[in-house]
Amino acid sequence: MLDLQSLAVGYRNARGVVLSGIDLAAAPGDFVCILGRNGSGKSTLMRTIAGLQPSLDGIVLLDGEVVASMRPATRARRIAVVLTERRLNPGLRVDDVIALARQPFTDWQGGLADDDRAAIADAVAVTGIEPFLRRFFSDLSDGERQRVMIARALAQTPHLMVLDEITAFLDLPSRVEIMALLRSQARENRQIVLLSSHDLDLSLQLSDSVWLLDGEGGFSVGTPDALSRSGALGGAFDTDAIRFSPADGRFEIKTSGPA
Amino acid sequence: MRRYTSSAALVAALAALSLLTLTYGQIALPLADTLGALTGAQSTDLARQIVLDIRLPRVAAAIIAGGALGMAGVLMQALFRNPVADAWSLGLLAGGQLGVALTVTAAAFAGPAAVSFLTFFEGPSITLAAAAGVAIAAFVMLAVGRRVGAITLLVIGLMLGFTSQGLTSVLLHFAARAGGRVYGGWQDASFAGVAPEALPWLALPIVIGICAAVATAKPLSSLLLGETYARSLGVRVTSLRHAVLAATVLLVAPVVAFCGPVSFVGLIAPHFARALAGTARILPLLPLAGLGGALLALAGDAIIHAPWEQHFLHLNAILAIVGAPVVILILIFSPAVRQWR
């Protein structure tokens, strides 16, 4: 169970508070999409939930424990992240990258035990990355890299997975594939999956619930249907050029002037 | 498995090369005499003196220093996220030289008492001075490294090294005029200047440094994924950085103090280790890079001490002839550095 209680996220510098007064919850098996335009605070919120950045106020609870006060090693066993950052060190092979996911569970040497190998094998199997296990990570295509990083997060056997704009560099079939994979993993392993995305269409079709950031510090929460009917989606994304059409469930380009 | 067979092969090669280096030189010794001198069995006095007093300390220094540089290279390439980082290329060795030069100059100008104090405690004091210089250079490079790319960092490191070496040369010149030659070494790197009684001072910090390197190996492997991923895996990144830096200083400072700026060994050894181990994780690399570095240093030493007529070649000349082309090949062809080009 993930609980955000009167959470405020942001920075202790000029950028200040990004979002505040957040009270949200997600249950095991939930596939939650966080939507919002650039700069609406998606990444800040996700980093705070994952315990990678201190909150300005309020707390994040995972299974009843405050994430910010967990020991780093404990937190690493429960929360896995996938980020847009793709600058790994040179010389890392795919199997190394995935094996590193088990570090929170291994002894001081980082050697793999049987259950570590089993978790790795499962993650490799469901993501279908077997063919490039021995290749250098830096030689992979964007889609392959993201799949490897998702396999890495799955191999960490977390209770909560936080994935930040991981589909940004992928083509449409890969995006569908990866989001469907994450959704089924959430269901099967009873994990909470939080995914931020620009990808409205897919997110609305696949997610159990949507956290929508309107870019001005406000947010609304609901099922995809409820949000599109209430006009909240339009409020967050409409510009001079496009508007959300609740009837069709998608965006349309505004025609200039009367028809 | 490949790791263990590679290690065994490297150990065998190292033993064979050590034995070879002990037997030949300006005076060639029969293998039986050499072995006799080593084991304390029958041997001639001359053989015993040459092997135990002259050649063995040199071979030991080459193995210890080369091993330390190889392992420090593994640490630095991970810490700086840079495939061409090592203590020499990023100016840490030159920083250590400058540290020693400053200390020696200060002592020379302070008077004879300071000079004799420094001479009496030469082992620890020179090592400490080198450690301060190495640590400062490392901190500077770490700060610079956060702002620039991998290749820019390499160029800055080399330039910082040249600056430090220039300053060192000038300082030692004035120190020699003020207080006599306190510390003569190091226009070039050499393993021949390490006296038998200095070997413990060379080895002790390095052994502690190896322990520190092994202890930080697991979290440092996580750092290969980048800082944020490392933190998400439970690594305390700032304290890890300090620990790895401390290990690097322990490994590198005694090498600077006793053997001078040994180039290329620390840069190349990690690449061979990665190719042999088939992984970039730190712990399996440390022994392989250590053995590889030791082998490389000893091979360089063996070449310059071959019975050339009347003179010795310079160690860094040999290391550069072999090392620089290897670095060029790594930069052009290694799949591991493809993304950095």
PDB file of N, CA and C in Angstrom, chain A residues 47 51-53 71-73 75-76 79 81-93 96-97 99-101 103-104 106-110 134 136 138-139 149 152 156, chain B residues 2 77-83 214-215 217-219 221-229 231-236 274-275 277-281 283 335-340:
ATOM      1  N   ARG A  47      10.432  11.320  -7.855  1.00  0.00           N
ATOM      2  CA  ARG A  47      11.689  11.186  -7.114  1.00  0.00           C
ATOM      3  C   ARG A  47      11.431  11.232  -5.612  1.00  0.00           C
ATOM      4  N   GLY A  51      11.950   8.209  -2.663  1.00  0.00           N
ATOM      5  CA  GLY A  51      12.908   8.440  -1.586  1.00  0.00           C
ATOM      6  C   GLY A  51      14.239   8.957  -2.075  1.00  0.00           C
ATOM      7  N   LEU A  52      14.304   9.442  -3.314  1.00  0.00           N
ATOM      8  CA  LEU A  52      15.560   9.944  -3.867  1.00  0.00           C
ATOM      9  C   LEU A  52      15.725  11.437  -3.628  1.00  0.00           C
ATOM     10  N   GLN A  53      14.681  12.054  -3.072  1.00  0.00           N
ATOM     11  CA  GLN A  53      14.698  13.493  -2.841  1.00  0.00           C
ATOM     12  C   GLN A  53      13.825  13.731  -1.619  1.00  0.00           C
ATOM     13  N   ARG A  71      16.075   2.857   6.118  1.00  0.00           N
ATOM     14  CA  ARG A  71      17.501   2.747   5.807  1.00  0.00           C
ATOM     15  C   ARG A  71      17.629   2.573   4.292  1.00  0.00           C
ATOM     16  N   PRO A  72      18.685   3.139   3.698  1.00  0.00           N
ATOM     17  CA  PRO A  72      18.824   3.047   2.240  1.00  0.00           C
ATOM     18  C   PRO A  72      18.727   1.600   1.739  1.00  0.00           C
ATOM     19  N   ALA A  73      19.308   0.666   2.471  1.00  0.00           N
ATOM     20  CA  ALA A  73      19.294  -0.729   2.024  1.00  0.00           C
ATOM     21  C   ALA A  73      17.876  -1.303   2.052  1.00  0.00           C
ATOM     22  N   ARG A  75      15.069   0.475   1.826  1.00  0.00           N
ATOM     23  CA  ARG A  75      14.322   1.137   0.766  1.00  0.00           C
ATOM     24  C   ARG A  75      14.612   0.473  -0.583  1.00  0.00           C
ATOM     25  N   ALA A  76      15.892   0.110  -0.780  1.00  0.00           N
ATOM     26  CA  ALA A  76      16.289  -0.471  -2.063  1.00  0.00           C
ATOM     27  C   ALA A  76      15.651  -1.841  -2.293  1.00  0.00           C
ATOM     28  N   ILE A  79      11.680  -0.510  -3.268  1.00  0.00           N
ATOM     29  CA  ILE A  79      11.356   0.437  -4.331  1.00  0.00           C
ATOM     30  C   ILE A  79      12.402   0.344  -5.443  1.00  0.00           C
ATOM     31  N   VAL A  81      13.478   1.904  -9.354  1.00  0.00           N
ATOM     32  CA  VAL A  81      13.182   3.021 -10.244  1.00  0.00           C
ATOM     33  C   VAL A  81      13.739   2.758 -11.643  1.00  0.00           C
ATOM     34  N   VAL A  82      13.079   3.344 -12.620  1.00  0.00           N
ATOM     35  CA  VAL A  82      13.622   3.399 -13.975  1.00  0.00           C
ATOM     36  C   VAL A  82      13.523   4.851 -14.416  1.00  0.00           C
ATOM     37  N   LEU A  83      14.636   5.386 -14.886  1.00  0.00           N
ATOM     38  CA  LEU A  83      14.673   6.800 -15.211  1.00  0.00           C
ATOM     39  C   LEU A  83      14.997   6.992 -16.681  1.00  0.00           C
ATOM     40  N   THR A  84      14.904   8.236 -17.117  1.00  0.00           N
ATOM     41  CA  THR A  84      15.288   8.511 -18.509  1.00  0.00           C
ATOM     42  C   THR A  84      16.797   8.513 -18.658  1.00  0.00           C
ATOM     43  N   GLU A  85      17.516   8.707 -17.539  1.00  0.00           N
ATOM     44  CA  GLU A  85      18.979   8.754 -17.607  1.00  0.00           C
ATOM     45  C   GLU A  85      19.522   7.475 -18.235  1.00  0.00           C
ATOM     46  N   ARG A  86      20.302   7.652 -19.322  1.00  0.00           N
ATOM     47  CA  ARG A  86      20.819   6.463 -19.990  1.00  0.00           C
ATOM     48  C   ARG A  86      22.330   6.483 -20.088  1.00  0.00           C
ATOM     49  N   ARG A  87      22.961   7.312 -19.240  1.00  0.00           N
ATOM     50  CA  ARG A  87      24.418   7.383 -19.287  1.00  0.00           C
ATOM     51  C   ARG A  87      25.022   6.431 -18.273  1.00  0.00           C
ATOM     52  N   LEU A  88      25.044   5.160 -18.601  1.00  0.00           N
ATOM     53  CA  LEU A  88      25.706   4.212 -17.719  1.00  0.00           C
ATOM     54  C   LEU A  88      27.188   4.193 -18.068  1.00  0.00           C
ATOM     55  N   ASN A  89      27.975   3.575 -17.197  1.00  0.00           N
ATOM     56  CA  ASN A  89      29.402   3.511 -17.467  1.00  0.00           C
ATOM     57  C   ASN A  89      29.696   2.652 -18.683  1.00  0.00           C
ATOM     58  N   PRO A  90      30.777   2.971 -19.386  1.00  0.00           N
ATOM     59  CA  PRO A  90      31.179   2.129 -20.506  1.00  0.00           C
ATOM     60  C   PRO A  90      31.607   0.755 -19.987  1.00  0.00           C
ATOM     61  N   GLY A  91      31.468  -0.244 -20.839  1.00  0.00           N
ATOM     62  CA  GLY A  91      31.964  -1.564 -20.465  1.00  0.00           C
ATOM     63  C   GLY A  91      30.959  -2.411 -19.705  1.00  0.00           C
ATOM     64  N   LEU A  92      29.782  -1.839 -19.397  1.00  0.00           N
ATOM     65  CA  LEU A  92      28.770  -2.631 -18.708  1.00  0.00           C
ATOM     66  C   LEU A  92      28.027  -3.490 -19.727  1.00  0.00           C
ATOM     67  N   ARG A  93      27.936  -4.773 -19.442  1.00  0.00           N
ATOM     68  CA  ARG A  93      27.139  -5.646 -20.290  1.00  0.00           C
ATOM     69  C   ARG A  93      25.741  -5.782 -19.694  1.00  0.00           C
ATOM     70  N   ASP A  96      25.397  -7.734 -16.516  1.00  0.00           N
ATOM     71  CA  ASP A  96      25.880  -6.984 -15.360  1.00  0.00           C
ATOM     72  C   ASP A  96      24.807  -6.046 -14.838  1.00  0.00           C
ATOM     73  N   VAL A  97      24.192  -5.297 -15.771  1.00  0.00           N
ATOM     74  CA  VAL A  97      23.191  -4.297 -15.400  1.00  0.00           C
ATOM     75  C   VAL A  97      22.075  -4.957 -14.597  1.00  0.00           C
ATOM     76  N   ALA A  99      22.159  -7.948 -13.055  1.00  0.00           N
ATOM     77  CA  ALA A  99      22.649  -8.551 -11.814  1.00  0.00           C
ATOM     78  C   ALA A  99      22.787  -7.494 -10.718  1.00  0.00           C
ATOM     79  N   LEU A 100      23.118  -6.253 -11.095  1.00  0.00           N
ATOM     80  CA  LEU A 100      23.280  -5.199 -10.097  1.00  0.00           C
ATOM     81  C   LEU A 100      21.978  -4.924  -9.344  1.00  0.00           C
ATOM     82  N   ALA A 101      20.827  -5.272  -9.948  1.00  0.00           N
ATOM     83  CA  ALA A 101      19.544  -5.083  -9.266  1.00  0.00           C
ATOM     84  C   ALA A 101      19.479  -5.873  -7.971  1.00  0.00           C
ATOM     85  N   GLN A 103      21.833  -6.265  -5.800  1.00  0.00           N
ATOM     86  CA  GLN A 103      22.793  -5.822  -4.782  1.00  0.00           C
ATOM     87  C   GLN A 103      22.172  -5.572  -3.410  1.00  0.00           C
ATOM     88  N   PRO A 104      20.934  -5.037  -3.326  1.00  0.00           N
ATOM     89  CA  PRO A 104      20.369  -4.841  -1.984  1.00  0.00           C
ATOM     90  C   PRO A 104      20.151  -6.155  -1.233  1.00  0.00           C
ATOM     91  N   THR A 106      22.268  -9.020  -1.641  1.00  0.00           N
ATOM     92  CA  THR A 106      23.433  -9.903  -1.582  1.00  0.00           C
ATOM     93  C   THR A 106      24.333  -9.571  -0.406  1.00  0.00           C
ATOM     94  N   ASP A 107      25.327 -10.447  -0.168  1.00  0.00           N
ATOM     95  CA  ASP A 107      26.300 -10.211   0.899  1.00  0.00           C
ATOM     96  C   ASP A 107      27.278  -9.117   0.475  1.00  0.00           C
ATOM     97  N   TRP A 108      28.315  -8.889   1.276  1.00  0.00           N
ATOM     98  CA  TRP A 108      29.207  -7.746   1.006  1.00  0.00           C
ATOM     99  C   TRP A 108      29.947  -7.873  -0.312  1.00  0.00           C
ATOM    100  N   GLN A 109      30.098  -9.097  -0.802  1.00  0.00           N
ATOM    101  CA  GLN A 109      30.810  -9.268  -2.064  1.00  0.00           C
ATOM    102  C   GLN A 109      29.910  -9.038  -3.270  1.00  0.00           C
ATOM    103  N   GLY A 110      28.595  -9.066  -3.056  1.00  0.00           N
ATOM    104  CA  GLY A 110      27.679  -8.920  -4.175  1.00  0.00           C
ATOM    105  C   GLY A 110      27.495 -10.193  -4.972  1.00  0.00           C
ATOM    106  N   ARG A 134      24.573 -10.761 -23.342  1.00  0.00           N
ATOM    107  CA  ARG A 134      26.033 -10.612 -23.336  1.00  0.00           C
ATOM    108  C   ARG A 134      26.497  -9.389 -24.118  1.00  0.00           C
ATOM    109  N   PHE A 136      27.039  -5.261 -24.957  1.00  0.00           N
ATOM    110  CA  PHE A 136      27.283  -4.061 -24.170  1.00  0.00           C
ATOM    111  C   PHE A 136      26.019  -3.224 -24.136  1.00  0.00           C
ATOM    112  N   SER A 138      25.693  -0.118 -23.951  1.00  0.00           N
ATOM    113  CA  SER A 138      25.776   1.078 -24.795  1.00  0.00           C
ATOM    114  C   SER A 138      25.543   0.769 -26.274  1.00  0.00           C
ATOM    115  N   ASP A 139      25.587  -0.523 -26.660  1.00  0.00           N
ATOM    116  CA  ASP A 139      25.356  -0.883 -28.062  1.00  0.00           C
ATOM    117  C   ASP A 139      23.882  -1.095 -28.390  1.00  0.00           C
ATOM    118  N   MET A 149      16.379  -1.929 -18.654  1.00  0.00           N
ATOM    119  CA  MET A 149      16.233  -1.232 -17.386  1.00  0.00           C
ATOM    120  C   MET A 149      14.957  -1.660 -16.661  1.00  0.00           C
ATOM    121  N   ARG A 152      15.759  -4.894 -15.138  1.00  0.00           N
ATOM    122  CA  ARG A 152      16.560  -4.643 -13.940  1.00  0.00           C
ATOM    123  C   ARG A 152      15.659  -4.301 -12.750  1.00  0.00           C
ATOM    124  N   GLN A 156      14.702  -6.568  -9.194  1.00  0.00           N
ATOM    125  CA  GLN A 156      14.857  -6.041  -7.831  1.00  0.00           C
ATOM    126  C   GLN A 156      13.679  -6.475  -6.942  1.00  0.00           C
TER     127      GLN A 156
ATOM    128  N   ARG B   2      36.261 -18.311 -16.056  1.00  0.00           N
ATOM    129  CA  ARG B   2      37.262 -17.656 -16.878  1.00  0.00           C
ATOM    130  C   ARG B   2      38.151 -16.759 -16.033  1.00  0.00           C
ATOM    131  N   GLN B  77      38.445   4.586 -12.899  1.00  0.00           N
ATOM    132  CA  GLN B  77      37.602   4.546 -14.091  1.00  0.00           C
ATOM    133  C   GLN B  77      36.129   4.426 -13.714  1.00  0.00           C
ATOM    134  N   ALA B  78      35.851   3.753 -12.591  1.00  0.00           N
ATOM    135  CA  ALA B  78      34.464   3.669 -12.128  1.00  0.00           C
ATOM    136  C   ALA B  78      34.036   4.977 -11.470  1.00  0.00           C
ATOM    137  N   LEU B  79      34.900   5.537 -10.634  1.00  0.00           N
ATOM    138  CA  LEU B  79      34.550   6.739  -9.887  1.00  0.00           C
ATOM    139  C   LEU B  79      34.349   7.934 -10.816  1.00  0.00           C
ATOM    140  N   PHE B  80      35.232   8.080 -11.799  1.00  0.00           N
ATOM    141  CA  PHE B  80      35.150   9.219 -12.713  1.00  0.00           C
ATOM    142  C   PHE B  80      34.264   8.921 -13.922  1.00  0.00           C
ATOM    143  N   ARG B  81      33.731   7.720 -14.005  1.00  0.00           N
ATOM    144  CA  ARG B  81      32.925   7.310 -15.152  1.00  0.00           C
ATOM    145  C   ARG B  81      33.674   7.618 -16.437  1.00  0.00           C
ATOM    146  N   ASN B  82      34.922   7.221 -16.488  1.00  0.00           N
ATOM    147  CA  ASN B  82      35.785   7.637 -17.584  1.00  0.00           C
ATOM    148  C   ASN B  82      36.719   6.490 -17.942  1.00  0.00           C
ATOM    149  N   PRO B  83      36.630   5.981 -19.191  1.00  0.00           N
ATOM    150  CA  PRO B  83      37.426   4.801 -19.550  1.00  0.00           C
ATOM    151  C   PRO B  83      38.914   5.080 -19.681  1.00  0.00           C
ATOM    152  N   VAL B 214      38.609  -3.462  -1.880  1.00  0.00           N
ATOM    153  CA  VAL B 214      37.736  -4.634  -1.846  1.00  0.00           C
ATOM    154  C   VAL B 214      36.444  -4.307  -1.092  1.00  0.00           C
ATOM    155  N   ALA B 215      36.589  -3.532   0.012  1.00  0.00           N
ATOM    156  CA  ALA B 215      35.416  -3.207   0.819  1.00  0.00           C
ATOM    157  C   ALA B 215      34.436  -2.305   0.059  1.00  0.00           C
ATOM    158  N   ALA B 217      34.070  -2.327  -3.207  1.00  0.00           N
ATOM    159  CA  ALA B 217      33.828  -2.865  -4.560  1.00  0.00           C
ATOM    160  C   ALA B 217      32.339  -3.021  -4.872  1.00  0.00           C
ATOM    161  N   LYS B 218      31.561  -3.505  -3.900  1.00  0.00           N
ATOM    162  CA  LYS B 218      30.147  -3.752  -4.196  1.00  0.00           C
ATOM    163  C   LYS B 218      29.373  -2.457  -4.472  1.00  0.00           C
ATOM    164  N   PRO B 219      29.398  -1.473  -3.544  1.00  0.00           N
ATOM    165  CA  PRO B 219      28.681  -0.228  -3.880  1.00  0.00           C
ATOM    166  C   PRO B 219      29.247   0.484  -5.104  1.00  0.00           C
ATOM    167  N   SER B 221      30.312  -0.904  -7.736  1.00  0.00           N
ATOM    168  CA  SER B 221      29.702  -1.540  -8.903  1.00  0.00           C
ATOM    169  C   SER B 221      28.349  -0.906  -9.207  1.00  0.00           C
ATOM    170  N   SER B 222      27.568  -0.615  -8.152  1.00  0.00           N
ATOM    171  CA  SER B 222      26.272   0.035  -8.362  1.00  0.00           C
ATOM    172  C   SER B 222      26.437   1.394  -9.007  1.00  0.00           C
ATOM    173  N   LEU B 223      27.514   2.083  -8.642  1.00  0.00           N
ATOM    174  CA  LEU B 223      27.737   3.426  -9.175  1.00  0.00           C
ATOM    175  C   LEU B 223      27.980   3.398 -10.686  1.00  0.00           C
ATOM    176  N   LEU B 224      28.301   2.223 -11.237  1.00  0.00           N
ATOM    177  CA  LEU B 224      28.472   2.105 -12.687  1.00  0.00           C
ATOM    178  C   LEU B 224      27.175   2.460 -13.411  1.00  0.00           C
ATOM    179  N   LEU B 225      26.032   2.319 -12.715  1.00  0.00           N
ATOM    180  CA  LEU B 225      24.747   2.633 -13.332  1.00  0.00           C
ATOM    181  C   LEU B 225      24.444   4.130 -13.285  1.00  0.00           C
ATOM    182  N   GLY B 226      25.293   4.891 -12.625  1.00  0.00           N
ATOM    183  CA  GLY B 226      25.025   6.318 -12.466  1.00  0.00           C
ATOM    184  C   GLY B 226      24.584   6.603 -11.044  1.00  0.00           C
ATOM    185  N   GLU B 227      24.672   7.882 -10.661  1.00  0.00           N
ATOM    186  CA  GLU B 227      24.463   8.235  -9.262  1.00  0.00           C
ATOM    187  C   GLU B 227      23.042   7.930  -8.776  1.00  0.00           C
ATOM    188  N   THR B 228      22.041   8.285  -9.588  1.00  0.00           N
ATOM    189  CA  THR B 228      20.665   8.111  -9.122  1.00  0.00           C
ATOM    190  C   THR B 228      20.315   6.632  -8.958  1.00  0.00           C
ATOM    191  N   TYR B 229      20.690   5.832  -9.951  1.00  0.00           N
ATOM    192  CA  TYR B 229      20.435   4.395  -9.824  1.00  0.00           C
ATOM    193  C   TYR B 229      21.170   3.814  -8.627  1.00  0.00           C
ATOM    194  N   ARG B 231      21.895   5.316  -5.869  1.00  0.00           N
ATOM    195  CA  ARG B 231      21.143   5.666  -4.649  1.00  0.00           C
ATOM    196  C   ARG B 231      19.897   4.812  -4.527  1.00  0.00           C
ATOM    197  N   SER B 232      19.245   4.535  -5.665  1.00  0.00           N
ATOM    198  CA  SER B 232      18.035   3.711  -5.602  1.00  0.00           C
ATOM    199  C   SER B 232      18.372   2.284  -5.198  1.00  0.00           C
ATOM    200  N   LEU B 233      19.641   1.885  -5.326  1.00  0.00           N
ATOM    201  CA  LEU B 233      20.051   0.553  -4.875  1.00  0.00           C
ATOM    202  C   LEU B 233      20.597   0.581  -3.449  1.00  0.00           C
ATOM    203  N   GLY B 234      20.402   1.716  -2.774  1.00  0.00           N
ATOM    204  CA  GLY B 234      20.756   1.781  -1.363  1.00  0.00           C
ATOM    205  C   GLY B 234      22.183   2.241  -1.087  1.00  0.00           C
ATOM    206  N   VAL B 235      22.860   2.795  -2.084  1.00  0.00           N
ATOM    207  CA  VAL B 235      24.242   3.247  -1.896  1.00  0.00           C
ATOM    208  C   VAL B 235      24.250   4.684  -1.374  1.00  0.00           C
ATOM    209  N   ARG B 236      25.050   4.932  -0.334  1.00  0.00           N
ATOM    210  CA  ARG B 236      25.263   6.323   0.118  1.00  0.00           C
ATOM    211  C   ARG B 236      26.407   6.879  -0.709  1.00  0.00           C
ATOM    212  N   ARG B 274      38.880  -6.147 -17.768  1.00  0.00           N
ATOM    213  CA  ARG B 274      37.475  -6.249 -18.188  1.00  0.00           C
ATOM    214  C   ARG B 274      37.324  -7.259 -19.323  1.00  0.00           C
ATOM    215  N   ALA B 275      38.279  -7.231 -20.259  1.00  0.00           N
ATOM    216  CA  ALA B 275      38.201  -8.168 -21.381  1.00  0.00           C
ATOM    217  C   ALA B 275      38.346  -9.601 -20.872  1.00  0.00           C
ATOM    218  N   ALA B 277      37.721 -10.728 -17.728  1.00  0.00           N
ATOM    219  CA  ALA B 277      36.668 -11.126 -16.791  1.00  0.00           C
ATOM    220  C   ALA B 277      35.307 -11.207 -17.479  1.00  0.00           C
ATOM    221  N   GLY B 278      35.122 -10.483 -18.587  1.00  0.00           N
ATOM    222  CA  GLY B 278      33.826 -10.466 -19.246  1.00  0.00           C
ATOM    223  C   GLY B 278      32.770  -9.749 -18.425  1.00  0.00           C
ATOM    224  N   THR B 279      33.197  -8.863 -17.535  1.00  0.00           N
ATOM    225  CA  THR B 279      32.259  -8.118 -16.708  1.00  0.00           C
ATOM    226  C   THR B 279      32.898  -6.780 -16.361  1.00  0.00           C
ATOM    227  N   ALA B 280      32.065  -5.819 -15.947  1.00  0.00           N
ATOM    228  CA  ALA B 280      32.616  -4.544 -15.497  1.00  0.00           C
ATOM    229  C   ALA B 280      32.454  -4.397 -13.990  1.00  0.00           C
ATOM    230  N   ARG B 281      31.861  -5.423 -13.320  1.00  0.00           N
ATOM    231  CA  ARG B 281      31.713  -5.338 -11.873  1.00  0.00           C
ATOM    232  C   ARG B 281      33.089  -5.295 -11.225  1.00  0.00           C
ATOM    233  N   LEU B 283      34.589  -6.066  -8.153  1.00  0.00           N
ATOM    234  CA  LEU B 283      35.315  -7.062  -7.369  1.00  0.00           C
ATOM    235  C   LEU B 283      36.088  -8.060  -8.227  1.00  0.00           C
ATOM    236  N   PRO B 335      34.683  -1.705 -27.848  1.00  0.00           N
ATOM    237  CA  PRO B 335      33.238  -1.484 -27.791  1.00  0.00           C
ATOM    238  C   PRO B 335      32.824  -0.810 -26.493  1.00  0.00           C
ATOM    239  N   ALA B 336      33.668  -0.979 -25.452  1.00  0.00           N
ATOM    240  CA  ALA B 336      33.307  -0.418 -24.157  1.00  0.00           C
ATOM    241  C   ALA B 336      33.361   1.107 -24.153  1.00  0.00           C
ATOM    242  N   VAL B 337      34.140   1.712 -25.038  1.00  0.00           N
ATOM    243  CA  VAL B 337      34.228   3.171 -25.011  1.00  0.00           C
ATOM    244  C   VAL B 337      33.527   3.804 -26.211  1.00  0.00           C
ATOM    245  N   ARG B 338      32.809   2.985 -26.970  1.00  0.00           N
ATOM    246  CA  ARG B 338      32.192   3.497 -28.203  1.00  0.00           C
ATOM    247  C   ARG B 338      31.297   4.704 -27.918  1.00  0.00           C
ATOM    248  N   GLN B 339      30.532   4.634 -26.832  1.00  0.00           N
ATOM    249  CA  GLN B 339      29.569   5.705 -26.579  1.00  0.00           C
ATOM    250  C   GLN B 339      30.237   7.013 -26.143  1.00  0.00           C
ATOM    251  N   TRP B 340      31.538   6.979 -25.842  1.00  0.00           N
ATOM    252  CA  TRP B 340      32.204   8.182 -25.352  1.00  0.00           C
ATOM    253  C   TRP B 340      32.888   8.941 -26.467  1.00  0.00           C
TER     254      TRP B 340
END
